[in-house]
Structure formats: structure tokens, C-alpha cells
Short mmCIF file of C-alpha atoms and ligand atoms in Angstrom, two decimals:
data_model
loop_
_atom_site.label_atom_id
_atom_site.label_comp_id
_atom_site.label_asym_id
_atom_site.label_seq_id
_atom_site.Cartn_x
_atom_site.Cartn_y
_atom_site.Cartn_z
CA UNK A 1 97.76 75.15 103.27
CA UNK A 2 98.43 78.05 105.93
CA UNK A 3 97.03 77.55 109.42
CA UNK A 4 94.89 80.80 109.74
CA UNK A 5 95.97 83.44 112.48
CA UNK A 6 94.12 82.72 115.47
CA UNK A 7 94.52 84.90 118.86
CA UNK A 8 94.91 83.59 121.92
CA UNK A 9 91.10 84.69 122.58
CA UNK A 10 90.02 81.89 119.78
CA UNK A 11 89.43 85.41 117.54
CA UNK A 12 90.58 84.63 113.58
CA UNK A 13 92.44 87.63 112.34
CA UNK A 14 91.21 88.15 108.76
CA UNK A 15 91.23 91.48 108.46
CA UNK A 16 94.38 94.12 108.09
CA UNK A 17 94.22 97.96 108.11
CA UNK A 18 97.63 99.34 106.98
CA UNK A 19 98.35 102.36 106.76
CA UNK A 20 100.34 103.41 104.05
CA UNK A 21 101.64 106.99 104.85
CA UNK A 22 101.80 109.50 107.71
CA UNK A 23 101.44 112.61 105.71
CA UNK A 24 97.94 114.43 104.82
CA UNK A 25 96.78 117.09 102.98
CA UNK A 26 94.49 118.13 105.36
CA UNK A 27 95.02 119.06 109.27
CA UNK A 28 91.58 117.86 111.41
CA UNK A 29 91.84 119.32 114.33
CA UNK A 30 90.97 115.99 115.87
CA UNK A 31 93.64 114.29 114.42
CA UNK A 32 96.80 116.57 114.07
CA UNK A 33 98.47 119.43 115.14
CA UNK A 34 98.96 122.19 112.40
CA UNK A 35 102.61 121.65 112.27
CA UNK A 36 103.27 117.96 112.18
CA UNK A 37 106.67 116.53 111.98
CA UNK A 38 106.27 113.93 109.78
CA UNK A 39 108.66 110.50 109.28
CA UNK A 40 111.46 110.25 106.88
CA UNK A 41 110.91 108.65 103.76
CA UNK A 42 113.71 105.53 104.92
CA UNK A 43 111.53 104.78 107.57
CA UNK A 44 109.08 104.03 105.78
CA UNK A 45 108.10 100.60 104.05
CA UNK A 46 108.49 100.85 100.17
CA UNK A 47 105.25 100.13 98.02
CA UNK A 48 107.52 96.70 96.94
CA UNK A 49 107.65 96.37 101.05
CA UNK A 50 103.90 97.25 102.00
CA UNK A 51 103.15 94.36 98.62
CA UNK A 52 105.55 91.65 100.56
CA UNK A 53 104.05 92.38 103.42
CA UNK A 54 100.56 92.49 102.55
CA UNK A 55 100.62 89.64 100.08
CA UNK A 56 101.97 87.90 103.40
CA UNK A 57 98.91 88.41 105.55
CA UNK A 58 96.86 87.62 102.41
CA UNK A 59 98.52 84.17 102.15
CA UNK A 60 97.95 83.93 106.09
CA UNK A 61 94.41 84.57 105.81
CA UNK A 62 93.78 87.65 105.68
CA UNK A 63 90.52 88.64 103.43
CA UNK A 64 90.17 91.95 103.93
CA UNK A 65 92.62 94.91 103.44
CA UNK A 66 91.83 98.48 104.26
CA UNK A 67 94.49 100.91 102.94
CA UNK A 68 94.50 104.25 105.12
CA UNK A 69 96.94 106.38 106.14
CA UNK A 70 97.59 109.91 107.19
CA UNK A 71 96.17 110.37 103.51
CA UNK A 72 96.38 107.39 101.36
CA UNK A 73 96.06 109.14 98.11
CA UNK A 74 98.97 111.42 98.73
CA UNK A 75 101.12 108.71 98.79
CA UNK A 76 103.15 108.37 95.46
CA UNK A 77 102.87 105.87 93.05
CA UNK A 78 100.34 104.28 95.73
CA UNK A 79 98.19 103.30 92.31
CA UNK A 80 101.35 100.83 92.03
CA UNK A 81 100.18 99.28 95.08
CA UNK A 82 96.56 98.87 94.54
CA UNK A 83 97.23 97.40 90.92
CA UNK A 84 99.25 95.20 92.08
CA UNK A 85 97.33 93.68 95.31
CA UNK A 86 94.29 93.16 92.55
CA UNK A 87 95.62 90.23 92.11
CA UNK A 88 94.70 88.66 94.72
CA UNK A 89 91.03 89.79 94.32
CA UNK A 90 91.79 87.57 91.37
CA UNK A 91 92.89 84.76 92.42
CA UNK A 92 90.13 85.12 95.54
CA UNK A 93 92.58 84.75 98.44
CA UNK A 94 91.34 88.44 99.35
CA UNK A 95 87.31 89.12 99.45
CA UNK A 96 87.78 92.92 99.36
CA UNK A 97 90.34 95.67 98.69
CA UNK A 98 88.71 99.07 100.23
CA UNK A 99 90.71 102.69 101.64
CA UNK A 100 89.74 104.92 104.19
CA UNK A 101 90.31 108.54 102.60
CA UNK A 102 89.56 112.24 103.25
CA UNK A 103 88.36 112.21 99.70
CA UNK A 104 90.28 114.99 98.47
CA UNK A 105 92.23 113.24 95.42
CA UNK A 106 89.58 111.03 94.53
CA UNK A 107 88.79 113.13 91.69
CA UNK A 108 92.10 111.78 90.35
CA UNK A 109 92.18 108.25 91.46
CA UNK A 110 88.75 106.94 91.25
CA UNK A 111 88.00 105.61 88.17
CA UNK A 112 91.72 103.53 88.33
CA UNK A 113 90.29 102.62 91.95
CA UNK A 114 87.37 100.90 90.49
CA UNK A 115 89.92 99.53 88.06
CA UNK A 116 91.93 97.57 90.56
CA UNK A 117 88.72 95.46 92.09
CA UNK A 118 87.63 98.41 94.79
CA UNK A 119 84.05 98.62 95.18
CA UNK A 120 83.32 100.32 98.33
CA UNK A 121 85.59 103.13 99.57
CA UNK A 122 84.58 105.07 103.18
CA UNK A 123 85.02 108.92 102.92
CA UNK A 124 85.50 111.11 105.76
CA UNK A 125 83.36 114.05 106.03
CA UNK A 126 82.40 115.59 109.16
CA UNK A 127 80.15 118.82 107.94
CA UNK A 128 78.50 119.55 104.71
CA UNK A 129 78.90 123.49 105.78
CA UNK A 130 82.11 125.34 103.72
CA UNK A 131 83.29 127.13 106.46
CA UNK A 132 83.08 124.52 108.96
CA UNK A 133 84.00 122.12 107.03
CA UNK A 134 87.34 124.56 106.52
CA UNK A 135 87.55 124.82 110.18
CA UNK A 136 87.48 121.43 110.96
CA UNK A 137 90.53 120.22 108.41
CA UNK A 138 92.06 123.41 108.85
CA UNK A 139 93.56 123.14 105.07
CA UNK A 140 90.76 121.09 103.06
CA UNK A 141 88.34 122.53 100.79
CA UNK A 142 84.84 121.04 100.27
CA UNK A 143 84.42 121.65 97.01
CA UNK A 144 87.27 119.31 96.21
CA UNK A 145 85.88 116.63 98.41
CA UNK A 146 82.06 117.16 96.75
CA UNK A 147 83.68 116.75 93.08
CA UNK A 148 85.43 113.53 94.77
CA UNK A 149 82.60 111.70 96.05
CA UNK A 150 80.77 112.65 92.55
CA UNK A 151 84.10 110.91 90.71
CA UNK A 152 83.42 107.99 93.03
CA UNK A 153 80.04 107.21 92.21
CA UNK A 154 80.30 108.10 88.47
CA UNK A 155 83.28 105.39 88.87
CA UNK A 156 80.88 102.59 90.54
CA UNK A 157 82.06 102.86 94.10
CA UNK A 158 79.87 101.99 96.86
CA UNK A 159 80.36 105.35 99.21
CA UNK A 160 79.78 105.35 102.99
CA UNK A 161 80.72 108.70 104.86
CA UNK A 162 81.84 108.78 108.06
CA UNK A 163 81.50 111.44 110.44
CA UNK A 164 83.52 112.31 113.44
CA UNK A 165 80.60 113.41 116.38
CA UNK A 166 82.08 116.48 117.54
CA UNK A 167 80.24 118.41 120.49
CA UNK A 168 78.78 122.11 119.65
CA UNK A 169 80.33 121.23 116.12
CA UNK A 170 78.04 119.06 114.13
CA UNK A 171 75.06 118.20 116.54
CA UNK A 172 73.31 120.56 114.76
CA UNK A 173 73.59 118.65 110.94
CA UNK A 174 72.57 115.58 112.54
CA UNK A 175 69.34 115.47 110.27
CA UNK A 176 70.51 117.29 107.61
CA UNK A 177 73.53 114.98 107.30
CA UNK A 178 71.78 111.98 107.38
CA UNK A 179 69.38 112.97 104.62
CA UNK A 180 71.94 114.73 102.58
CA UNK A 181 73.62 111.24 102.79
CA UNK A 182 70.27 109.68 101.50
CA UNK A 183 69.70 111.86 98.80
CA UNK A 184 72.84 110.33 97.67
CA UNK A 185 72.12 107.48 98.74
CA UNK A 186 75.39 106.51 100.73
CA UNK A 187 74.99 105.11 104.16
CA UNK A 188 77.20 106.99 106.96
CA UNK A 189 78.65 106.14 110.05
CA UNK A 190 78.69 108.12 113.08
CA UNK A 191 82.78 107.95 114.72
CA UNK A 192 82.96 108.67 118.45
CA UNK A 193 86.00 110.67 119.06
CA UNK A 194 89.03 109.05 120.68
CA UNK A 195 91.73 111.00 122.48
CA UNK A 196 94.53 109.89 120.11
CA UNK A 197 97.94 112.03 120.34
CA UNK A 198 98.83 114.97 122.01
CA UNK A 199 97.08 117.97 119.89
CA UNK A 200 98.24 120.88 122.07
CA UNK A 201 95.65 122.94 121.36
CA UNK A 202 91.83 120.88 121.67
CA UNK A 203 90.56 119.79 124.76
CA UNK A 204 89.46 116.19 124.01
CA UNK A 205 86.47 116.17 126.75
CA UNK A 206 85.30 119.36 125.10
CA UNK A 207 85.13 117.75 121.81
CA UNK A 208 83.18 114.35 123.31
CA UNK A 209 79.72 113.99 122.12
CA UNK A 210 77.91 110.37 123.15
CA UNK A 211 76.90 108.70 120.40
CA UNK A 212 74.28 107.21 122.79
CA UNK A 213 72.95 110.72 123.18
CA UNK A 214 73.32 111.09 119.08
CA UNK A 215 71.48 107.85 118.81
CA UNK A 216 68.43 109.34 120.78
CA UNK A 217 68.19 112.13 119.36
CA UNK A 218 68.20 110.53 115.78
CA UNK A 219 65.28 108.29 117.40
CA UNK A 220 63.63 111.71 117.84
CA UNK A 221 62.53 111.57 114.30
CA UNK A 222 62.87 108.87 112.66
CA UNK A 223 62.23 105.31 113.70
CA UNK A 224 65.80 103.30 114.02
CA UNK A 225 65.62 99.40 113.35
CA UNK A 226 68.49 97.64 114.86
CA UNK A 227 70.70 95.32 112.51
CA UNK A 228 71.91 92.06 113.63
CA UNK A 229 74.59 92.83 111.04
CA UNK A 230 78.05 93.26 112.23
CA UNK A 231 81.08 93.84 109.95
CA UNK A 232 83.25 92.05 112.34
CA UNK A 233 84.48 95.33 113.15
CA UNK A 234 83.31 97.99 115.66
CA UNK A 235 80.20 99.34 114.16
CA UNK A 236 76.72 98.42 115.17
CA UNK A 237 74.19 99.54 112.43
CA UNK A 238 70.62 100.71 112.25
CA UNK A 239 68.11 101.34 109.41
CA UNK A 240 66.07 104.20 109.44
CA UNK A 241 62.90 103.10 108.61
CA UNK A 242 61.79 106.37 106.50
CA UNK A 243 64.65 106.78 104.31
CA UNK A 244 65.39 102.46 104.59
CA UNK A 245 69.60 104.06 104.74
CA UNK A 246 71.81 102.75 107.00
CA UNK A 247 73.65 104.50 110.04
CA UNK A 248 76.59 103.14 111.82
CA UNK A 249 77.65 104.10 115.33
CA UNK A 250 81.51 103.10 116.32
CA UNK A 251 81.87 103.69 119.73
CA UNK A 252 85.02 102.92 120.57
CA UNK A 253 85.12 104.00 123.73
CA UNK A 254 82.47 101.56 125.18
CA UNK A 255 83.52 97.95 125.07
CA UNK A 256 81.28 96.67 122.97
CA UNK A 257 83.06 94.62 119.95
CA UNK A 258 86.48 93.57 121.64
CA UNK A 259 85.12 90.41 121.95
CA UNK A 260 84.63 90.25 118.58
CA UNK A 261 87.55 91.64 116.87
CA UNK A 262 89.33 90.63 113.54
CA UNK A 263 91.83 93.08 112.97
CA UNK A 264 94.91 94.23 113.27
CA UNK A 265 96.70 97.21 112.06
CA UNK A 266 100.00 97.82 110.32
CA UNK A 267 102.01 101.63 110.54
CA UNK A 268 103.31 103.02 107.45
CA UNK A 269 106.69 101.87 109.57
CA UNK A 270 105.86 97.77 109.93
CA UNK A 271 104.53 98.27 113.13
CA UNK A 272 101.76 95.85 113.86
CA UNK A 273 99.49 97.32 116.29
CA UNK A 274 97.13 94.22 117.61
CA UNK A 275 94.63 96.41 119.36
CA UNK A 276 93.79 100.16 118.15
CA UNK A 277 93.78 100.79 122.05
CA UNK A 278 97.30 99.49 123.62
CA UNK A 279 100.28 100.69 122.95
CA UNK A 280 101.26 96.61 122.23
CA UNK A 281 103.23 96.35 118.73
CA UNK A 282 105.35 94.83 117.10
CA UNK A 283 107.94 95.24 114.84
CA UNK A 284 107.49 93.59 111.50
CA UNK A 285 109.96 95.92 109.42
CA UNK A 286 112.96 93.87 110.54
CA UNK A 287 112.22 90.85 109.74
CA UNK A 288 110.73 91.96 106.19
CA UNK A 289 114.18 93.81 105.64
CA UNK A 290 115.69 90.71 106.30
CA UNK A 291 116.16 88.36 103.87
CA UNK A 292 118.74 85.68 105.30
CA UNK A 293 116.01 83.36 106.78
CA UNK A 294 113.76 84.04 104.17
CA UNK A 295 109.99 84.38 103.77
CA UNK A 296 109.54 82.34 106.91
CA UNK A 297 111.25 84.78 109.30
CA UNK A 298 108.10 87.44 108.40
CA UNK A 299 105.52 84.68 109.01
CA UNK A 300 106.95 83.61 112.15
CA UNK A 301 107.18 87.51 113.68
CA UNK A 302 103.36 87.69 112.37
CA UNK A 303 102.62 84.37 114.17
CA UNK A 304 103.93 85.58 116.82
CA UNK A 305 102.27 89.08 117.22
CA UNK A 306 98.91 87.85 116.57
CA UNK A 307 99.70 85.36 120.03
CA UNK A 308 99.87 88.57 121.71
CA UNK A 309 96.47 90.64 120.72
CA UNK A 310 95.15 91.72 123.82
CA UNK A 311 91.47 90.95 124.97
CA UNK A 312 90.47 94.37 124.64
CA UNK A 313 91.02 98.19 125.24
CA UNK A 314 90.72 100.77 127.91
CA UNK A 315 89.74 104.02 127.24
CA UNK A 316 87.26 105.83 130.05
CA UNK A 317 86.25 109.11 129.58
CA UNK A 318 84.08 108.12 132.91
CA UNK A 319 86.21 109.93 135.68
CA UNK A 320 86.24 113.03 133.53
CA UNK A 321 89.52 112.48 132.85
CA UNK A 322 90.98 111.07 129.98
CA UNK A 323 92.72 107.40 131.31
CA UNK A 324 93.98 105.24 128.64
CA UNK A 325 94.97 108.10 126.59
CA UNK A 326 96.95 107.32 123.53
CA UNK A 327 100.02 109.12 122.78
CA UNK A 328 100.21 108.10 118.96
CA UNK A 329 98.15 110.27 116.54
CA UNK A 330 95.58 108.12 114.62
CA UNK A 331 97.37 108.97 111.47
CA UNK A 332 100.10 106.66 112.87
CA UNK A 333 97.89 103.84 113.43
CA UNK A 334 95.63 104.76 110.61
CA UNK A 335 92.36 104.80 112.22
N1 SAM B 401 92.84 110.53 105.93
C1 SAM B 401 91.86 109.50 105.83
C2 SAM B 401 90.53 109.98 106.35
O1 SAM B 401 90.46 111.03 106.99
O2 SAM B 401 89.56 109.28 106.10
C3 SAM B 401 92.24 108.20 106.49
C4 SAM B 401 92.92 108.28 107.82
S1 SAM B 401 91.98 108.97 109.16
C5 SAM B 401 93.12 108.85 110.50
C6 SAM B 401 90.80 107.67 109.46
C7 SAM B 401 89.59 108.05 110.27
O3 SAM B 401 89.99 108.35 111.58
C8 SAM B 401 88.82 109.25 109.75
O4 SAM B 401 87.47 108.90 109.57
C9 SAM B 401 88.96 110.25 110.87
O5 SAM B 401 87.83 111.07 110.98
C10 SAM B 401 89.15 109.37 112.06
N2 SAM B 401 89.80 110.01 113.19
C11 SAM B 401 90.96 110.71 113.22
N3 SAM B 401 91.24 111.13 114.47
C12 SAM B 401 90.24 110.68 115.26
C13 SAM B 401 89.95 110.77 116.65
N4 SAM B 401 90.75 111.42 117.49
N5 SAM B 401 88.83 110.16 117.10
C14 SAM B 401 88.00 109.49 116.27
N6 SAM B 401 88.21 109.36 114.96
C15 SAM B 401 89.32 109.96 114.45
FE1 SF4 B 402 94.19 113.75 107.47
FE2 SF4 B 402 92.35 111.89 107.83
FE3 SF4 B 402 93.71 112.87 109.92
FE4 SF4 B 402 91.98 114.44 108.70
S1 SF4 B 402 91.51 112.54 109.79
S2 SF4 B 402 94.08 114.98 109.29
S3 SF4 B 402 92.13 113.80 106.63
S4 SF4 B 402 94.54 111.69 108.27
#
């Protein structure tokens, strides 16, 4: 039996997010630049690769896998990839298979989703509104994403949608959000933004809306129960007692689940990235690619990175100005 990974803040790392590509068919303005340079294909970690290395973590203890990307579903062949980790669902070393995605190819890919063991997918969706929804991804439609999430519930898939809180851009569909997200009955998650990458052209403090302000003002109307529930991850949830949906908040700019953290994250490139906040990684490519000590050289390098996950993060937006900025675009580290 495999020792579980275990920081050096007594915190068990069960859960990976890997991102599985840097490319997207969309362009959030939040997220990247219209004209993004993106990897070469070499540098990337094959599907066979990202299944090593996953079925690694897996056999270290890892229960949870969350694929993301840049886009996942634009990655070819990534079907391959979720067919093959079912297996482990199987065999019930993993607990749950889920993606991150803009939605835009789940039209294609959701029944064969459901197919592979994933129940719950999380869709990002910022406005229900055409043109701002056009604005906001630049290149996505809505219609597409619409027909998605309808593919994904006709398919049996638990959908949560999370929106980005965007000043002067989606205050006003706080309400209609959350009830459009009843009707449907999806619970949705409220994202604070994060200044992530170098976008040129946004200001990031222009963009910042509180979600302790958004909070309040959802209080406004509707009476908010708070739920002990935590998934172990950033989010702290309420219920709204009218509509009995839940609503997530991830504030990642307050420091309010470091202590609690089980995750790490791995780059389409093998980087392991122990804290979404620090620019701490390490390289688990090389020792994947290398074969002459075997399967143990891999364990050992993840060993070793999980000694190093940091306490916690440090991004302040207090001193109106933007400290612990990120230069990495959240498509790299896969949000
Ligand atoms: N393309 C997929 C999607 O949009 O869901 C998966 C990758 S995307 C990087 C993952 C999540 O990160 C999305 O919910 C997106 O809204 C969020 N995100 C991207 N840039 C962000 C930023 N600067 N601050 C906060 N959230 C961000
Ligand atoms: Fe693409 Fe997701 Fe980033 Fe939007 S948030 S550009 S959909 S990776």
C-alpha cells in the first residue's frame, strides 16, 4: 500500500486539477489576450503521458481529478483520455472524474462524458445576455453554450455554472442569474477575479467586484443559509432559502481555505503547481520522459513536490495595487 501524499502542513493531497491543453476556442477577456501564442505540440504531455501521470497520482491517493485546460474539449482525441481513466472509477481508487469547460463542445462530447463515469461537470458562464456574453469571450457564441448545457442534462450530468463577478459587467444579472440557474435547477458559483497574466489591455482593479459586496446584495432578497459544507476546495456555499439552490462564493483573494487545501495542479507541460498562488513548481515532465529508473523516479519527484506546497497565497488587492500578481495566464495553470 502507498503512503498517501501528505504536505508538510499535515494537509492530504487527494485532489489533482490538470490541465490538459493551453488552447481555447474562446478569448475571455479575463483570461487571455486576443492573440495568444500558444505552446508547441512537443511540449506538451501526450494523452499516453497525462494517463501515466494521472494513473500515478491516482495510485498515490489521489481521488479526485478535474480535467481543465485552456479548453479541455478542444483537445484531440481527449475522449481517449477520459475512457481510459474510467477505469479507475472502476476499480474505486478514484471517487470522481469531473472537467471544468466553457461548454462550447459539449454538444458533442456529453453523452460519451456520462459514458466514461462523469457525473457532475462545472460550466463557465458569466452572462446569460448574447451580446455580452459575446463581449466577454470575445469569440464564443451563446447559443452553442445553451444547446451544451441542454446536451449535458439530457446526458445525466449534474451542472453547476460558474460565474466570473465582473464589476459594471454582470452586477446587474445577479438575480436573474441565480434564478435562471434555478429554473434549471443547477447550482452556480460566484468566481472572484484574480489578476492572472499580463492581458495588455483590462485593468484588473477595474474588473474587481467583492464577492462580500455580491453576497449582500444577494441577502437583499433572498434569505442565504450558510453551509457547513466545504468541498475541500475554496468555495464556501449558501442555500437560498426561497429557491432551496445552492450558491458558491470562491474568493480567492481572501485567505480563507489555505488552511484547508487538497490540491494541486498539473500544466498541460508536467508542471506541478502546489499552490494556484506562487509561482512554486515543479517539473514532473522529466522524470515521466524518463524511463531508466523507472516508475519510481515519477513517484519520488511527486513526493517530493508535495514536501514543498506552501502554507498559503498572497494576493492583496488592499493597497490598490495589485501585489502578488501572477504572471502565468490561468489557462496555464488551469484554473
Ligand atoms: N475553459 C474552461 C472554462 O472556461 O471553464 C476551463 C479553464 S478556465 C481557465 C477555468 C475557470 O477559470 C473558468 O471558470 C474561468 O472563468 C476562470 N478564470 C479564468 N481567468 C480568471 C481570472 N483572471 N480570475 C478568476 N477566474 C478566472
Ligand atoms: Fe477559454 Fe476558459 Fe479562459 Fe475563457 S476562461 S478563455 S473559456 S480557458
Amino acid at each position: 500500500m502507498n503512503t498517501p501524499l501528505i504536505d508538510p502542513f499535515h494537509r492530504a493531497v487527494n485532489y489533482l486539477r490538470v490541465s490538459v491543453t493551453d488552447r481555447c476556442d474562446f478569448r475571455c477577456v479575463y483570461c487571455m489576450s486576443e492573440n495568444m501564442t500558444f505552446l508547441p505540440k512537443k511540449e506538451l504531455l501526450t494523452l499516453e503521458e497525462l494517463d501515466r501521470m494521472c494513473s500515478t497520482f491516482v495510485r498515490l491517493g489521489v481521488e479526485k481529478l478535474r480535467i481543465t485546460g485552456g479548453e479541455p474539449l478542444v483537445r484531440r482525441e481527449i475522449m481517449t483520455f477520459f475512457r481510459s481513466m474510467k477505469r479507475h472509477l472502476d476499480n474505486g481508487h478514484l471517487k470522481e472524474l469531473t472537467l471544468t469547460t466553457n461548454g462550447s463542445q459539449l454538444e458533442r462530447f456529453a453523452g460519451e462524458l456520462f459514458d466514461c463515469g462523469v457525473r457532475r461537470v462545472n460550466i463557465s458562464l458569466d452572462t446569460i445576455d448574447e451580446e455580452k456574453f459575446a463581449k466577454i469571450t470575445r469569440w464564443g457564441r451563446i447559443s452553442q453554450v445553451l444547446r451544451g448545457i441542454d446536451a449535458a442534462q439530457e446526458a445525466g450530468l449534474r451542472v453547476k455554472i460558474n460565474a466570473v463577478a465582473l464589476k459594471g459587467f454582470n452586477e446587474d444579472e445577479l438575480f436573474s442569474l441565480a434564478e435562471w440557474c434555478s429554473s434549471r435547477d443547477m447550482d452556480m458559483t460566484w468566481i472572484e477575479v484574480m489578476p492572472m497574466g499580463d492581458l495588455g489591455n483590462e485593468d484588473r482593479l477595474d474588473q474587481y467586484w467583492s464577492l462580500s459586496d455580491l453576497r449582500t446584495r444577494l441577502a437583499s432578497r433572498y434569505t442565504l443559509a450558510d453551509l457547513d459544507e466545504r468541498s475541500g476546495g475554496p468555495a464556501r456555499y449558501v442555500r437560498i432559502e426561497e429557491t432551496g439552490q445552492k450558491i458558491g462564493f470562491i474568493t480567492p483573494m481572501t485567505h480563507n481555505f489555505c488552511e484547508s487545501c487538497n490540491r494541486v495542479r498539473l500544466t498541460c507541460t508536467g508542471q506541478l503547481f502546489m499552490c494556484l498562488g506562487q509561482e512554486d513548481m515543479v517539473d514532473l515532465r522529466a522524470p515521466l520522459r524518463d524511463n531508466r529508473k523507472g516508475q519510481g523516479q515519477l513517484e519520488a519527484a511527486i513526493r517530493a513536490a508535495i514536501k514543498l506546497k506552501p502554507k498559503g497565497h498572497d494576493f492583496d488587492y488592499s493597497r490598490q495595487a495589485v501585489d502578488g500578481q501572477m504572471s502565468r495566464h490561468m489557462s496555464h495553470t488551469g484554473g
